[in-house]
mmCIF file of C-alpha atoms and ligand atoms in Angstrom:
data_model
loop_
_atom_site.group_PDB
_atom_site.id
_atom_site.type_symbol
_atom_site.label_atom_id
_atom_site.label_comp_id
_atom_site.label_asym_id
_atom_site.label_seq_id
_atom_site.Cartn_x
_atom_site.Cartn_y
_atom_site.Cartn_z
ATOM 1 C CA MET D 1 -2.294 29.777 -0.105
ATOM 2 C CA ALA D 2 -1.116 27.036 -2.457
ATOM 3 C CA GLU D 3 -2.342 23.588 -1.526
ATOM 4 C CA LYS D 4 0.159 21.564 0.482
ATOM 5 C CA LYS D 5 1.620 18.470 -1.141
ATOM 6 C CA ILE D 6 0.950 15.541 1.155
ATOM 7 C CA ILE D 7 1.718 11.839 0.667
ATOM 8 C CA LEU D 8 -0.182 9.058 2.364
ATOM 9 C CA THR D 9 0.418 5.351 1.924
ATOM 10 C CA GLY D 10 -0.350 2.333 4.034
ATOM 11 C CA ASP D 11 0.050 -1.397 4.396
ATOM 12 C CA ARG D 12 -1.936 -4.076 6.138
ATOM 13 C CA PRO D 13 0.079 -5.678 8.948
ATOM 14 C CA THR D 14 -0.930 -9.171 7.858
ATOM 15 C CA GLY D 15 2.676 -10.266 7.408
ATOM 16 C CA ARG D 16 6.156 -8.991 6.698
ATOM 17 C CA LEU D 17 6.500 -6.845 3.593
ATOM 18 C CA HIS D 18 7.620 -8.422 0.337
ATOM 19 C CA LEU D 19 9.217 -7.630 -2.985
ATOM 20 C CA GLY D 20 5.809 -6.698 -4.456
ATOM 21 C CA HIS D 21 5.402 -3.959 -1.846
ATOM 22 C CA TYR D 22 8.926 -2.843 -2.557
ATOM 23 C CA VAL D 23 8.652 -2.399 -6.323
ATOM 24 C CA GLY D 24 4.985 -1.363 -6.276
ATOM 25 C CA SER D 25 5.160 1.267 -3.585
ATOM 26 C CA LEU D 26 7.983 1.319 -1.000
ATOM 27 C CA MET D 27 10.751 2.202 -3.454
ATOM 28 C CA ARG D 28 8.709 5.153 -4.659
ATOM 29 C CA ARG D 29 7.866 6.257 -1.126
ATOM 30 C CA VAL D 30 11.537 6.479 -0.202
ATOM 31 C CA GLU D 31 12.336 8.424 -3.379
ATOM 32 C CA MET D 32 9.462 10.840 -2.793
ATOM 33 C CA GLN D 33 10.299 11.227 0.880
ATOM 34 C CA ASN D 34 13.846 12.217 -0.046
ATOM 35 C CA SER D 35 12.899 14.438 -3.006
ATOM 36 C CA GLY D 36 12.150 17.457 -0.853
ATOM 37 C CA LEU D 37 9.105 18.125 -3.040
ATOM 38 C CA TYR D 38 6.473 17.225 -0.438
ATOM 39 C CA ASP D 39 5.327 19.139 2.615
ATOM 40 C CA GLU D 40 4.224 16.161 4.693
ATOM 41 C CA THR D 41 4.567 12.383 4.346
ATOM 42 C CA TYR D 42 2.568 9.792 6.294
ATOM 43 C CA ILE D 43 2.536 6.018 6.414
ATOM 44 C CA LEU D 44 -0.369 4.239 8.023
ATOM 45 C CA ILE D 45 -0.125 0.713 9.385
ATOM 46 C CA ALA D 46 -3.664 -0.351 8.534
ATOM 47 C CA ASP D 47 -4.416 -2.751 11.382
ATOM 48 C CA ASP D 48 -8.152 -1.964 11.433
ATOM 49 C CA GLN D 49 -8.367 -2.782 7.763
ATOM 50 C CA ALA D 50 -6.428 -5.998 8.343
ATOM 51 C CA LEU D 51 -8.989 -6.967 11.000
ATOM 52 C CA THR D 52 -11.808 -6.799 8.452
ATOM 53 C CA ASP D 53 -10.728 -10.199 7.157
ATOM 54 C CA ASN D 54 -8.853 -11.410 10.238
ATOM 55 C CA ALA D 55 -11.376 -10.688 12.978
ATOM 56 C CA ASP D 56 -10.806 -14.082 14.571
ATOM 57 C CA ASN D 57 -7.043 -13.749 14.495
ATOM 58 C CA PRO D 58 -6.049 -10.402 16.034
ATOM 59 C CA GLY D 59 -2.800 -11.956 17.269
ATOM 60 C CA LYS D 60 -1.542 -12.168 13.696
ATOM 61 C CA ILE D 61 -2.074 -8.435 13.220
ATOM 62 C CA ARG D 62 -0.434 -7.566 16.534
ATOM 63 C CA ASP D 63 2.576 -9.784 15.746
ATOM 64 C CA ASN D 64 3.217 -7.931 12.527
ATOM 65 C CA ILE D 65 3.100 -4.309 13.716
ATOM 66 C CA ILE D 66 6.779 -4.305 14.674
ATOM 67 C CA ASN D 67 7.695 -6.453 11.654
ATOM 68 C CA VAL D 68 6.199 -3.922 9.256
ATOM 69 C CA MET D 69 7.904 -1.074 11.152
ATOM 70 C CA LEU D 70 11.253 -2.845 10.694
ATOM 71 C CA ASP D 71 10.518 -3.315 7.001
ATOM 72 C CA TYR D 72 9.841 0.417 6.593
ATOM 73 C CA LEU D 73 12.922 1.534 8.433
ATOM 74 C CA SER D 74 15.174 -0.966 6.702
ATOM 75 C CA VAL D 75 14.172 0.111 3.177
ATOM 76 C CA GLY D 76 14.997 3.702 4.052
ATOM 77 C CA ILE D 77 11.807 5.282 5.376
ATOM 78 C CA ASP D 78 13.244 8.060 7.512
ATOM 79 C CA PRO D 79 11.254 8.941 10.647
ATOM 80 C CA ALA D 80 12.642 12.477 10.487
ATOM 81 C CA LYS D 81 10.849 12.954 7.177
ATOM 82 C CA THR D 82 7.954 10.492 7.344
ATOM 83 C CA THR D 83 5.394 10.100 10.105
ATOM 84 C CA ILE D 84 4.535 6.446 10.697
ATOM 85 C CA CYS D 85 1.359 5.679 12.643
ATOM 86 C CA VAL D 86 -1.139 2.948 13.561
ATOM 87 C CA GLN D 87 -4.685 3.150 12.217
ATOM 88 C CA SER D 88 -6.562 1.775 15.250
ATOM 89 C CA ALA D 89 -5.137 4.524 17.464
ATOM 90 C CA LEU D 90 -6.702 7.271 15.340
ATOM 91 C CA PRO D 91 -10.364 7.609 16.391
ATOM 92 C CA ALA D 92 -11.019 10.319 13.783
ATOM 93 C CA LEU D 93 -10.714 7.668 11.073
ATOM 94 C CA HIS D 94 -13.578 5.670 12.564
ATOM 95 C CA ALA D 95 -15.849 8.698 12.705
ATOM 96 C CA LEU D 96 -15.028 9.728 9.140
ATOM 97 C CA THR D 97 -15.713 6.212 7.890
ATOM 98 C CA PHE D 98 -19.134 6.305 9.508
ATOM 99 C CA TYR D 99 -20.059 9.567 7.774
ATOM 100 C CA TYR D 100 -18.666 8.519 4.395
ATOM 101 C CA LEU D 101 -20.635 5.261 4.458
ATOM 102 C CA ASN D 102 -23.726 7.396 3.831
ATOM 103 C CA LEU D 103 -22.216 8.765 0.650
ATOM 104 C CA VAL D 104 -21.783 5.443 -1.174
ATOM 105 C CA THR D 105 -24.289 2.856 -2.275
ATOM 106 C CA THR D 106 -23.973 -0.866 -1.699
ATOM 107 C CA SER D 107 -24.211 -1.430 -5.450
ATOM 108 C CA ARG D 108 -21.247 0.892 -6.005
ATOM 109 C CA LEU D 109 -19.260 -1.041 -3.407
ATOM 110 C CA SER D 110 -20.098 -4.369 -5.039
ATOM 111 C CA ARG D 111 -18.619 -3.168 -8.316
ATOM 112 C CA ASN D 112 -15.095 -2.667 -6.888
ATOM 113 C CA PRO D 113 -13.001 -5.141 -8.943
ATOM 114 C CA THR D 114 -10.225 -5.530 -6.344
ATOM 115 C CA VAL D 115 -12.676 -6.254 -3.539
ATOM 116 C CA LYS D 116 -14.552 -8.668 -5.816
ATOM 117 C CA ALA D 117 -11.343 -10.604 -6.501
ATOM 118 C CA GLU D 118 -10.416 -10.589 -2.809
ATOM 119 C CA ILE D 119 -13.864 -11.899 -1.825
ATOM 120 C CA GLN D 120 -13.311 -14.866 -4.151
ATOM 121 C CA MET D 121 -9.768 -15.418 -2.958
ATOM 122 C CA ARG D 122 -10.762 -15.454 0.718
ATOM 123 C CA GLY D 123 -13.755 -17.727 0.167
ATOM 124 C CA PHE D 124 -16.205 -15.096 1.485
ATOM 125 C CA ALA D 125 -18.562 -15.816 -1.403
ATOM 126 C CA GLU D 126 -19.377 -19.159 0.254
ATOM 127 C CA GLU D 127 -18.763 -18.380 3.931
ATOM 128 C CA GLY D 128 -20.536 -15.026 4.101
ATOM 129 C CA LEU D 129 -18.997 -11.627 3.631
ATOM 130 C CA PRO D 130 -18.095 -9.515 6.692
ATOM 131 C CA ALA D 131 -19.707 -6.079 6.302
ATOM 132 C CA GLY D 132 -16.458 -4.491 7.478
ATOM 133 C CA PHE D 133 -14.532 -6.136 4.663
ATOM 134 C CA PHE D 134 -17.145 -5.160 2.085
ATOM 135 C CA THR D 135 -16.870 -1.524 3.143
ATOM 136 C CA TYR D 136 -13.107 -1.269 3.658
ATOM 137 C CA PRO D 137 -12.682 0.973 0.587
ATOM 138 C CA VAL D 138 -14.737 3.562 2.504
ATOM 139 C CA SER D 139 -12.471 3.296 5.520
ATOM 140 C CA GLN D 140 -9.559 3.725 3.143
ATOM 141 C CA ALA D 141 -11.185 6.923 1.874
ATOM 142 C CA ALA D 142 -11.250 8.069 5.495
ATOM 143 C CA ASP D 143 -7.524 7.305 5.845
ATOM 144 C CA ILE D 144 -6.576 9.209 2.721
ATOM 145 C CA THR D 145 -8.739 12.264 3.339
ATOM 146 C CA ALA D 146 -7.975 12.480 7.067
ATOM 147 C CA PHE D 147 -4.379 13.287 6.193
ATOM 148 C CA ASP D 148 -5.395 15.697 3.388
ATOM 149 C CA ALA D 149 -3.337 13.506 1.069
ATOM 150 C CA THR D 150 -2.829 14.867 -2.420
ATOM 151 C CA VAL D 151 -0.895 11.863 -3.691
ATOM 152 C CA VAL D 152 -1.021 8.161 -2.900
ATOM 153 C CA PRO D 153 1.776 6.034 -4.413
ATOM 154 C CA VAL D 154 0.367 2.514 -4.760
ATOM 155 C CA GLY D 155 0.355 -0.690 -6.788
ATOM 156 C CA GLU D 156 -2.261 -1.190 -9.486
ATOM 157 C CA ASP D 157 -4.647 -3.176 -7.240
ATOM 158 C CA GLN D 158 -5.296 0.017 -5.297
ATOM 159 C CA LEU D 159 -6.580 2.100 -8.215
ATOM 160 C CA PRO D 160 -10.246 1.236 -7.525
ATOM 161 C CA MET D 161 -9.783 2.390 -3.902
ATOM 162 C CA ILE D 162 -8.438 5.764 -4.947
ATOM 163 C CA GLU D 163 -11.243 6.078 -7.478
ATOM 164 C CA GLN D 164 -13.771 5.343 -4.727
ATOM 165 C CA THR D 165 -12.096 7.919 -2.492
ATOM 166 C CA ARG D 166 -12.262 10.541 -5.224
ATOM 167 C CA GLU D 167 -15.981 9.910 -5.639
ATOM 168 C CA ILE D 168 -16.543 10.313 -1.902
ATOM 169 C CA VAL D 169 -14.545 13.557 -1.867
ATOM 170 C CA GLU D 170 -16.526 14.879 -4.806
ATOM 171 C CA ARG D 171 -19.851 13.948 -3.217
ATOM 172 C CA PHE D 172 -18.875 15.268 0.211
ATOM 173 C CA ASN D 173 -17.717 18.608 -1.157
ATOM 174 C CA ARG D 174 -20.824 18.941 -3.331
ATOM 175 C CA THR D 175 -23.108 18.148 -0.406
ATOM 176 C CA TYR D 176 -21.415 19.981 2.459
ATOM 177 C CA GLY D 177 -19.176 22.537 0.761
ATOM 178 C CA GLU D 178 -15.482 22.448 -0.188
ATOM 179 C CA THR D 179 -13.864 20.576 2.731
ATOM 180 C CA LEU D 180 -11.883 17.529 1.607
ATOM 181 C CA VAL D 181 -8.727 17.443 -0.485
ATOM 182 C CA MET D 182 -8.911 15.513 -3.768
ATOM 183 C CA PRO D 183 -6.198 12.806 -3.868
ATOM 184 C CA LYS D 184 -4.439 11.301 -6.871
ATOM 185 C CA ALA D 185 -3.008 7.796 -7.250
ATOM 186 C CA LEU D 186 0.539 7.384 -8.431
ATOM 187 C CA ILE D 187 1.389 4.013 -9.906
ATOM 188 C CA PRO D 188 4.796 2.878 -11.211
ATOM 189 C CA GLU D 189 5.568 3.596 -14.867
ATOM 190 C CA ASN D 190 7.115 0.149 -15.216
ATOM 191 C CA GLU D 191 4.237 -2.219 -15.945
ATOM 192 C CA THR D 192 5.608 -5.189 -13.976
ATOM 193 C CA GLN D 193 6.247 -3.045 -10.930
ATOM 194 C CA ARG D 194 2.548 -2.135 -10.790
ATOM 195 C CA ARG D 195 1.592 -5.710 -9.993
ATOM 196 C CA LEU D 196 4.509 -8.019 -9.340
ATOM 197 C CA PRO D 197 3.464 -11.659 -9.837
ATOM 198 C CA GLY D 198 4.070 -14.259 -7.147
ATOM 199 C CA VAL D 199 6.962 -16.718 -7.449
ATOM 200 C CA ASP D 200 4.348 -19.351 -8.357
ATOM 201 C CA GLY D 201 3.260 -17.322 -11.409
ATOM 202 C CA LYS D 202 -0.039 -16.207 -9.824
ATOM 203 C CA ALA D 203 -1.097 -12.717 -10.851
ATOM 204 C CA LYS D 204 0.013 -10.965 -7.659
ATOM 205 C CA MET D 205 2.651 -11.529 -5.037
ATOM 206 C CA SER D 206 0.559 -11.351 -1.901
ATOM 207 C CA LYS D 207 0.983 -12.191 1.755
ATOM 208 C CA SER D 208 -2.368 -13.948 1.623
ATOM 209 C CA LEU D 209 -1.280 -16.219 -1.225
ATOM 210 C CA GLY D 210 2.000 -17.321 0.342
ATOM 211 C CA ASN D 211 3.959 -16.759 -2.872
ATOM 212 C CA CYS D 212 6.331 -14.102 -1.655
ATOM 213 C CA ILE D 213 9.960 -13.174 -1.442
ATOM 214 C CA TYR D 214 10.064 -11.207 1.796
ATOM 215 C CA LEU D 215 12.381 -8.240 2.257
ATOM 216 C CA SER D 216 13.665 -9.906 5.406
ATOM 217 C CA ASP D 217 14.292 -13.327 3.823
ATOM 218 C CA SER D 218 17.828 -14.669 4.197
ATOM 219 C CA ALA D 219 20.024 -15.026 1.093
ATOM 220 C CA LYS D 220 19.515 -18.757 1.392
ATOM 221 C CA ALA D 221 15.718 -18.454 1.512
ATOM 222 C CA VAL D 222 15.680 -16.181 -1.551
ATOM 223 C CA LYS D 223 17.819 -18.633 -3.474
ATOM 224 C CA LYS D 224 15.516 -21.457 -2.475
ATOM 225 C CA GLN D 225 12.403 -19.571 -3.622
ATOM 226 C CA VAL D 226 13.970 -18.732 -6.992
ATOM 227 C CA ASN D 227 15.572 -22.086 -7.698
ATOM 228 C CA GLY D 228 12.911 -24.256 -6.136
ATOM 229 C CA LYS D 229 9.621 -22.487 -6.774
ATOM 230 C CA MET D 230 9.918 -19.831 -9.411
ATOM 231 C CA PHE D 231 7.690 -20.470 -12.397
ATOM 232 C CA THR D 232 9.422 -20.171 -15.790
ATOM 233 C CA ASP D 233 8.347 -21.770 -19.053
ATOM 234 C CA PRO D 234 6.976 -25.318 -18.949
ATOM 235 C CA LEU D 235 7.738 -25.741 -22.675
ATOM 236 C CA HIS D 236 11.408 -24.882 -22.219
ATOM 237 C CA LEU D 237 12.578 -28.383 -21.380
ATOM 238 C CA ARG D 238 16.054 -28.423 -22.920
ATOM 239 C CA ILE D 239 18.398 -25.455 -23.152
ATOM 240 C CA GLU D 240 18.168 -25.500 -26.962
ATOM 241 C CA ASP D 241 14.349 -25.245 -26.928
ATOM 242 C CA PRO D 242 12.912 -21.824 -27.711
ATOM 243 C CA GLY D 243 11.765 -20.135 -24.486
ATOM 244 C CA HIS D 244 8.654 -18.044 -23.847
ATOM 245 C CA LEU D 245 8.480 -14.836 -21.862
ATOM 246 C CA GLU D 246 4.723 -14.747 -21.360
ATOM 247 C CA GLY D 247 3.949 -15.656 -17.742
ATOM 248 C CA ASN D 248 7.649 -16.315 -17.076
ATOM 249 C CA VAL D 249 8.245 -15.035 -13.562
ATOM 250 C CA VAL D 250 12.044 -14.859 -13.832
ATOM 251 C CA PHE D 251 11.738 -12.426 -16.713
ATOM 252 C CA ALA D 252 8.947 -10.510 -14.984
ATOM 253 C CA TYR D 253 11.256 -9.891 -12.016
ATOM 254 C CA LEU D 254 14.093 -8.949 -14.344
ATOM 255 C CA ASP D 255 11.731 -6.471 -16.043
ATOM 256 C CA ALA D 256 10.993 -4.953 -12.666
ATOM 257 C CA LEU D 257 14.502 -4.859 -11.238
ATOM 258 C CA CYS D 258 17.356 -5.236 -13.682
ATOM 259 C CA ARG D 259 19.403 -2.437 -15.181
ATOM 260 C CA ASP D 260 22.016 -2.503 -17.959
ATOM 261 C CA GLU D 261 24.839 -2.210 -15.380
ATOM 262 C CA HIS D 262 23.802 -5.564 -13.941
ATOM 263 C CA PHE D 263 24.849 -7.268 -17.180
ATOM 264 C CA ALA D 264 28.385 -5.863 -17.063
ATOM 265 C CA GLU D 265 28.607 -7.016 -13.461
ATOM 266 C CA TYR D 266 26.926 -10.448 -13.506
ATOM 267 C CA LEU D 267 26.178 -11.587 -17.064
ATOM 268 C CA PRO D 268 28.555 -9.924 -19.548
ATOM 269 C CA ASP D 269 27.399 -12.154 -22.450
ATOM 270 C CA TYR D 270 24.611 -9.631 -22.983
ATOM 271 C CA ALA D 271 24.540 -5.838 -23.020
ATOM 272 C CA ASN D 272 20.961 -5.533 -21.840
ATOM 273 C CA LEU D 273 17.714 -7.346 -21.090
ATOM 274 C CA ASP D 274 16.469 -7.170 -24.688
ATOM 275 C CA GLU D 275 19.513 -9.133 -25.890
ATOM 276 C CA MET D 276 19.063 -11.696 -23.140
ATOM 277 C CA LYS D 277 15.353 -12.099 -23.936
ATOM 278 C CA ALA D 278 16.075 -12.514 -27.652
ATOM 279 C CA HIS D 279 18.511 -15.344 -26.908
ATOM 280 C CA TYR D 280 16.054 -17.017 -24.517
ATOM 281 C CA CYS D 281 13.260 -16.908 -27.096
ATOM 282 C CA LYS D 282 15.510 -18.252 -29.853
ATOM 283 C CA GLY D 283 16.733 -21.124 -27.679
ATOM 284 C CA GLY D 284 20.141 -21.806 -26.160
ATOM 285 C CA LEU D 285 19.795 -19.982 -22.855
ATOM 286 C CA GLY D 286 18.979 -22.137 -19.840
ATOM 287 C CA ASP D 287 16.641 -21.270 -16.971
ATOM 288 C CA GLY D 288 19.481 -21.966 -14.517
ATOM 289 C CA THR D 289 21.600 -19.127 -15.936
ATOM 290 C CA CYS D 290 18.631 -16.761 -15.886
ATOM 291 C CA LYS D 291 17.800 -17.651 -12.297
ATOM 292 C CA LYS D 292 21.401 -17.228 -11.180
ATOM 293 C CA PHE D 293 21.461 -13.760 -12.737
ATOM 294 C CA LEU D 294 18.195 -12.849 -10.982
ATOM 295 C CA ILE D 295 19.487 -14.124 -7.643
ATOM 296 C CA ASN D 296 22.524 -11.827 -7.964
ATOM 297 C CA ILE D 297 20.299 -8.834 -8.657
ATOM 298 C CA LEU D 298 17.934 -9.667 -5.815
ATOM 299 C CA GLU D 299 20.829 -10.117 -3.445
ATOM 300 C CA GLU D 300 22.305 -6.740 -4.418
ATOM 301 C CA ARG D 301 18.960 -5.103 -3.471
ATOM 302 C CA LEU D 302 18.088 -7.158 -0.435
ATOM 303 C CA LYS D 303 21.448 -7.367 1.333
ATOM 304 C CA PRO D 304 21.541 -3.718 2.484
ATOM 305 C CA ILE D 305 17.871 -3.948 3.517
ATOM 306 C CA ARG D 306 18.579 -7.076 5.547
ATOM 307 C CA GLU D 307 21.580 -5.440 7.212
ATOM 308 C CA ALA D 308 19.650 -2.291 8.097
ATOM 309 C CA ARG D 309 16.904 -4.459 9.547
ATOM 310 C CA GLU D 310 19.372 -6.169 11.840
ATOM 311 C CA LYS D 311 20.571 -2.807 13.153
ATOM 312 C CA TRP D 312 17.046 -1.546 13.821
ATOM 313 C CA ALA D 313 16.056 -4.864 15.405
ATOM 314 C CA ALA D 314 18.894 -4.452 17.861
ATOM 315 C CA ASP D 315 17.346 -1.125 18.940
ATOM 316 C CA ILE D 316 13.720 -2.152 19.136
ATOM 317 C CA ASP D 317 12.807 0.367 21.869
ATOM 318 C CA THR D 318 13.651 3.201 19.507
ATOM 319 C CA VAL D 319 11.505 1.569 16.820
ATOM 320 C CA TYR D 320 8.601 1.454 19.257
ATOM 321 C CA ASP D 321 9.082 5.115 20.216
ATOM 322 C CA ILE D 322 9.137 6.178 16.562
ATOM 323 C CA LEU D 323 5.758 4.535 16.079
ATOM 324 C CA ARG D 324 4.321 5.946 19.296
ATOM 325 C CA GLU D 325 5.423 9.488 18.513
ATOM 326 C CA GLY D 326 4.301 9.242 14.897
ATOM 327 C CA THR D 327 0.899 8.041 16.037
ATOM 328 C CA GLN D 328 0.549 10.962 18.474
ATOM 329 C CA LYS D 329 1.290 13.381 15.644
ATOM 330 C CA ALA D 330 -1.226 11.620 13.423
ATOM 331 C CA VAL D 331 -3.922 11.847 16.113
ATOM 332 C CA GLU D 332 -3.641 15.646 15.960
ATOM 333 C CA LYS D 333 -3.588 15.781 12.185
ATOM 334 C CA THR D 334 -6.635 13.539 11.737
ATOM 335 C CA ASN D 335 -8.586 15.188 14.572
ATOM 336 C CA ALA D 336 -8.171 18.523 12.790
ATOM 337 C CA THR D 337 -9.704 17.051 9.640
ATOM 338 C CA LEU D 338 -12.565 15.528 11.610
ATOM 339 C CA ALA D 339 -13.297 18.934 13.186
ATOM 340 C CA ARG D 340 -13.437 20.463 9.704
ATOM 341 C CA VAL D 341 -15.736 17.686 8.500
ATOM 342 C CA ARG D 342 -18.066 18.019 11.500
ATOM 343 C CA LYS D 343 -18.274 21.762 10.940
ATOM 344 C CA ALA D 344 -19.086 21.275 7.257
ATOM 345 C CA MET D 345 -21.772 18.713 8.175
ATOM 346 C CA ARG D 346 -23.131 21.036 10.838
ATOM 347 C CA ILE D 347 -22.696 18.506 13.632
ATOM 348 C CA ASP D 348 -20.142 20.595 15.526
ATOM 349 C CA TYR D 349 -22.603 21.258 18.371
ATOM 350 C CA PHE D 350 -20.093 21.817 21.114
ATOM 351 C CA ASP D 351 -17.532 24.014 19.354
ATOM 352 C CA SER D 352 -19.733 26.983 20.305
ATOM 353 C CA ARG D 353 -23.260 27.677 21.650
ATOM 354 C CA VAL D 354 -24.478 28.751 18.207
ATOM 355 C CA ILE D 355 -27.090 25.991 18.096
ATOM 356 C CA VAL D 356 -28.877 27.636 21.061
ATOM 357 C CA LYS D 357 -29.009 30.968 19.229
ATOM 358 C CA GLU D 358 -30.323 29.218 16.132
ATOM 359 C CA TRP D 359 -33.064 27.534 18.121
ATOM 360 C CA GLU D 360 -34.060 30.847 19.711
ATOM 361 C CA ALA D 361 -34.226 32.485 16.276
ATOM 362 C CA LEU D 362 -36.398 29.642 14.985
ATOM 363 C CA LEU D 363 -38.714 30.041 17.981
ATOM 364 C CA ARG D 364 -39.042 33.788 17.372
ATOM 365 C CA GLN D 365 -39.857 33.085 13.719
ATOM 366 C CA THR D 366 -42.624 30.601 14.592
ATOM 367 C CA ASN D 367 -44.091 32.947 17.238
ATOM 368 C CA GLN D 368 -44.286 35.894 14.839
HETATM 369 P P1 ATP N 1 -2.845 -8.784 1.785
HETATM 370 O O1 ATP N 1 -2.679 -10.091 1.066
HETATM 371 O O2 ATP N 1 -2.993 -8.900 3.256
HETATM 372 O O3 ATP N 1 -3.899 -7.902 1.123
HETATM 373 P P2 ATP N 1 -0.829 -7.514 0.231
HETATM 374 O O4 ATP N 1 0.391 -8.319 -0.008
HETATM 375 O O5 ATP N 1 -1.843 -7.350 -0.853
HETATM 376 O O6 ATP N 1 -1.482 -8.052 1.562
HETATM 377 P P3 ATP N 1 -1.233 -4.772 1.090
HETATM 378 O O7 ATP N 1 -0.874 -4.388 2.468
HETATM 379 O O8 ATP N 1 -2.655 -5.024 0.732
HETATM 380 O O9 ATP N 1 -0.365 -6.073 0.693
HETATM 381 O O10 ATP N 1 -0.661 -3.690 0.046
HETATM 382 C C1 ATP N 1 0.177 -2.586 0.418
HETATM 383 C C2 ATP N 1 0.695 -1.810 -0.772
HETATM 384 O O11 ATP N 1 1.581 -2.619 -1.569
HETATM 385 C C3 ATP N 1 -0.383 -1.336 -1.749
HETATM 386 O O12 ATP N 1 -0.007 -0.078 -2.249
HETATM 387 C C4 ATP N 1 -0.351 -2.355 -2.863
HETATM 388 O O13 ATP N 1 -0.785 -1.819 -4.097
HETATM 389 C C5 ATP N 1 1.133 -2.685 -2.911
HETATM 390 N N1 ATP N 1 1.330 -4.071 -3.386
HETATM 391 C C6 ATP N 1 0.995 -5.198 -2.715
HETATM 392 N N2 ATP N 1 1.302 -6.280 -3.442
HETATM 393 C C7 ATP N 1 1.860 -5.830 -4.612
HETATM 394 C C8 ATP N 1 2.403 -6.469 -5.782
HETATM 395 N N3 ATP N 1 2.429 -7.777 -5.898
HETATM 396 N N4 ATP N 1 2.890 -5.679 -6.777
HETATM 397 C C9 ATP N 1 2.873 -4.332 -6.676
HETATM 398 N N5 ATP N 1 2.381 -3.676 -5.595
HETATM 399 C C10 ATP N 1 1.881 -4.396 -4.571
HETATM 400 MG MG1 MG N 2 -3.790 -6.339 -0.384
#
């Protein structure tokens, strides 16, 4: 039988989802979900993972479960095609994590560049590092393999996690026999979409850095973020001055989101982004015009998302049921994987009485 094609993605419910999630992963998830090319699609709300660095603030995680659900549904995740579930309600994931922890070394975990950066960012280097946070890439390996995922569409920051998962799969299968499915990361072709910078120009738009444009932000809030906070070019003081694109967030967002049609619609002075960039670099194009153009493009994307969100929010009981039912389905799926894993590891003592027969055979052997 040909291997099934299965997608798994997830997000930490540490806040509402933002434009970085959208261009880095959500957009792709919706496309893939609708492509008809995949046998099963799962989305995991990773609340356990979020607790690894929010142990003293579980309320924040709880508050965002429904928010993240609304974000999914409003960007076009279709519950008829995608199963959405909550991590903490899937006990198989905890058991798998525990077994996989034996297949990685602490030195391997300390080399994970994303975790290293996050440790710095969260101040854990000084305060002490929670063991759960240090090992979250292993729990992520449990998430991915529990669903037999073959493909994981993610932003660039997640590549080390998928690499770690692949190593665990390889080691598990070598040690216990072919059991786990080998997953592959899928990152956007567009370089800016892989890691969208924050409005403040910091390397990554991230809930934890507070530099986000949220998918649920009002038109007014988006405008305020772009006009008030968005980093451009500090050397571009007068319109006539030559502008620089390096580190210029307005142009980064245009790289990620704008298409030639947008020029005909909102900025007909140029045919495409290359022409606009050339003019900016030469001098004579003001940041205000660029920002206005970006606001139009953002609004075109975000308005339908905002409207869909309002509709779903008005029917919140249905949203809750979608999550409950999805989670039930995921319990079955992940339990099946755990049973396979336990069998491979020979710790499936109660699936049959075989262990008694084995013991009797051993006894006969020693008595001979
Ligand atoms: P936190 O700050 O709590 O870690 P986050 O904003 O980094 O939150 P996650 O839930 O960790 O969001 O990431 C979910 C998914 O979105 C991952 O696939 C990640 O690669 C992707 N993603 C997050 N931020 C960006 C970004 N700025 N650009 C591209 N992809 C992103
Ligand atoms: Mg993150």
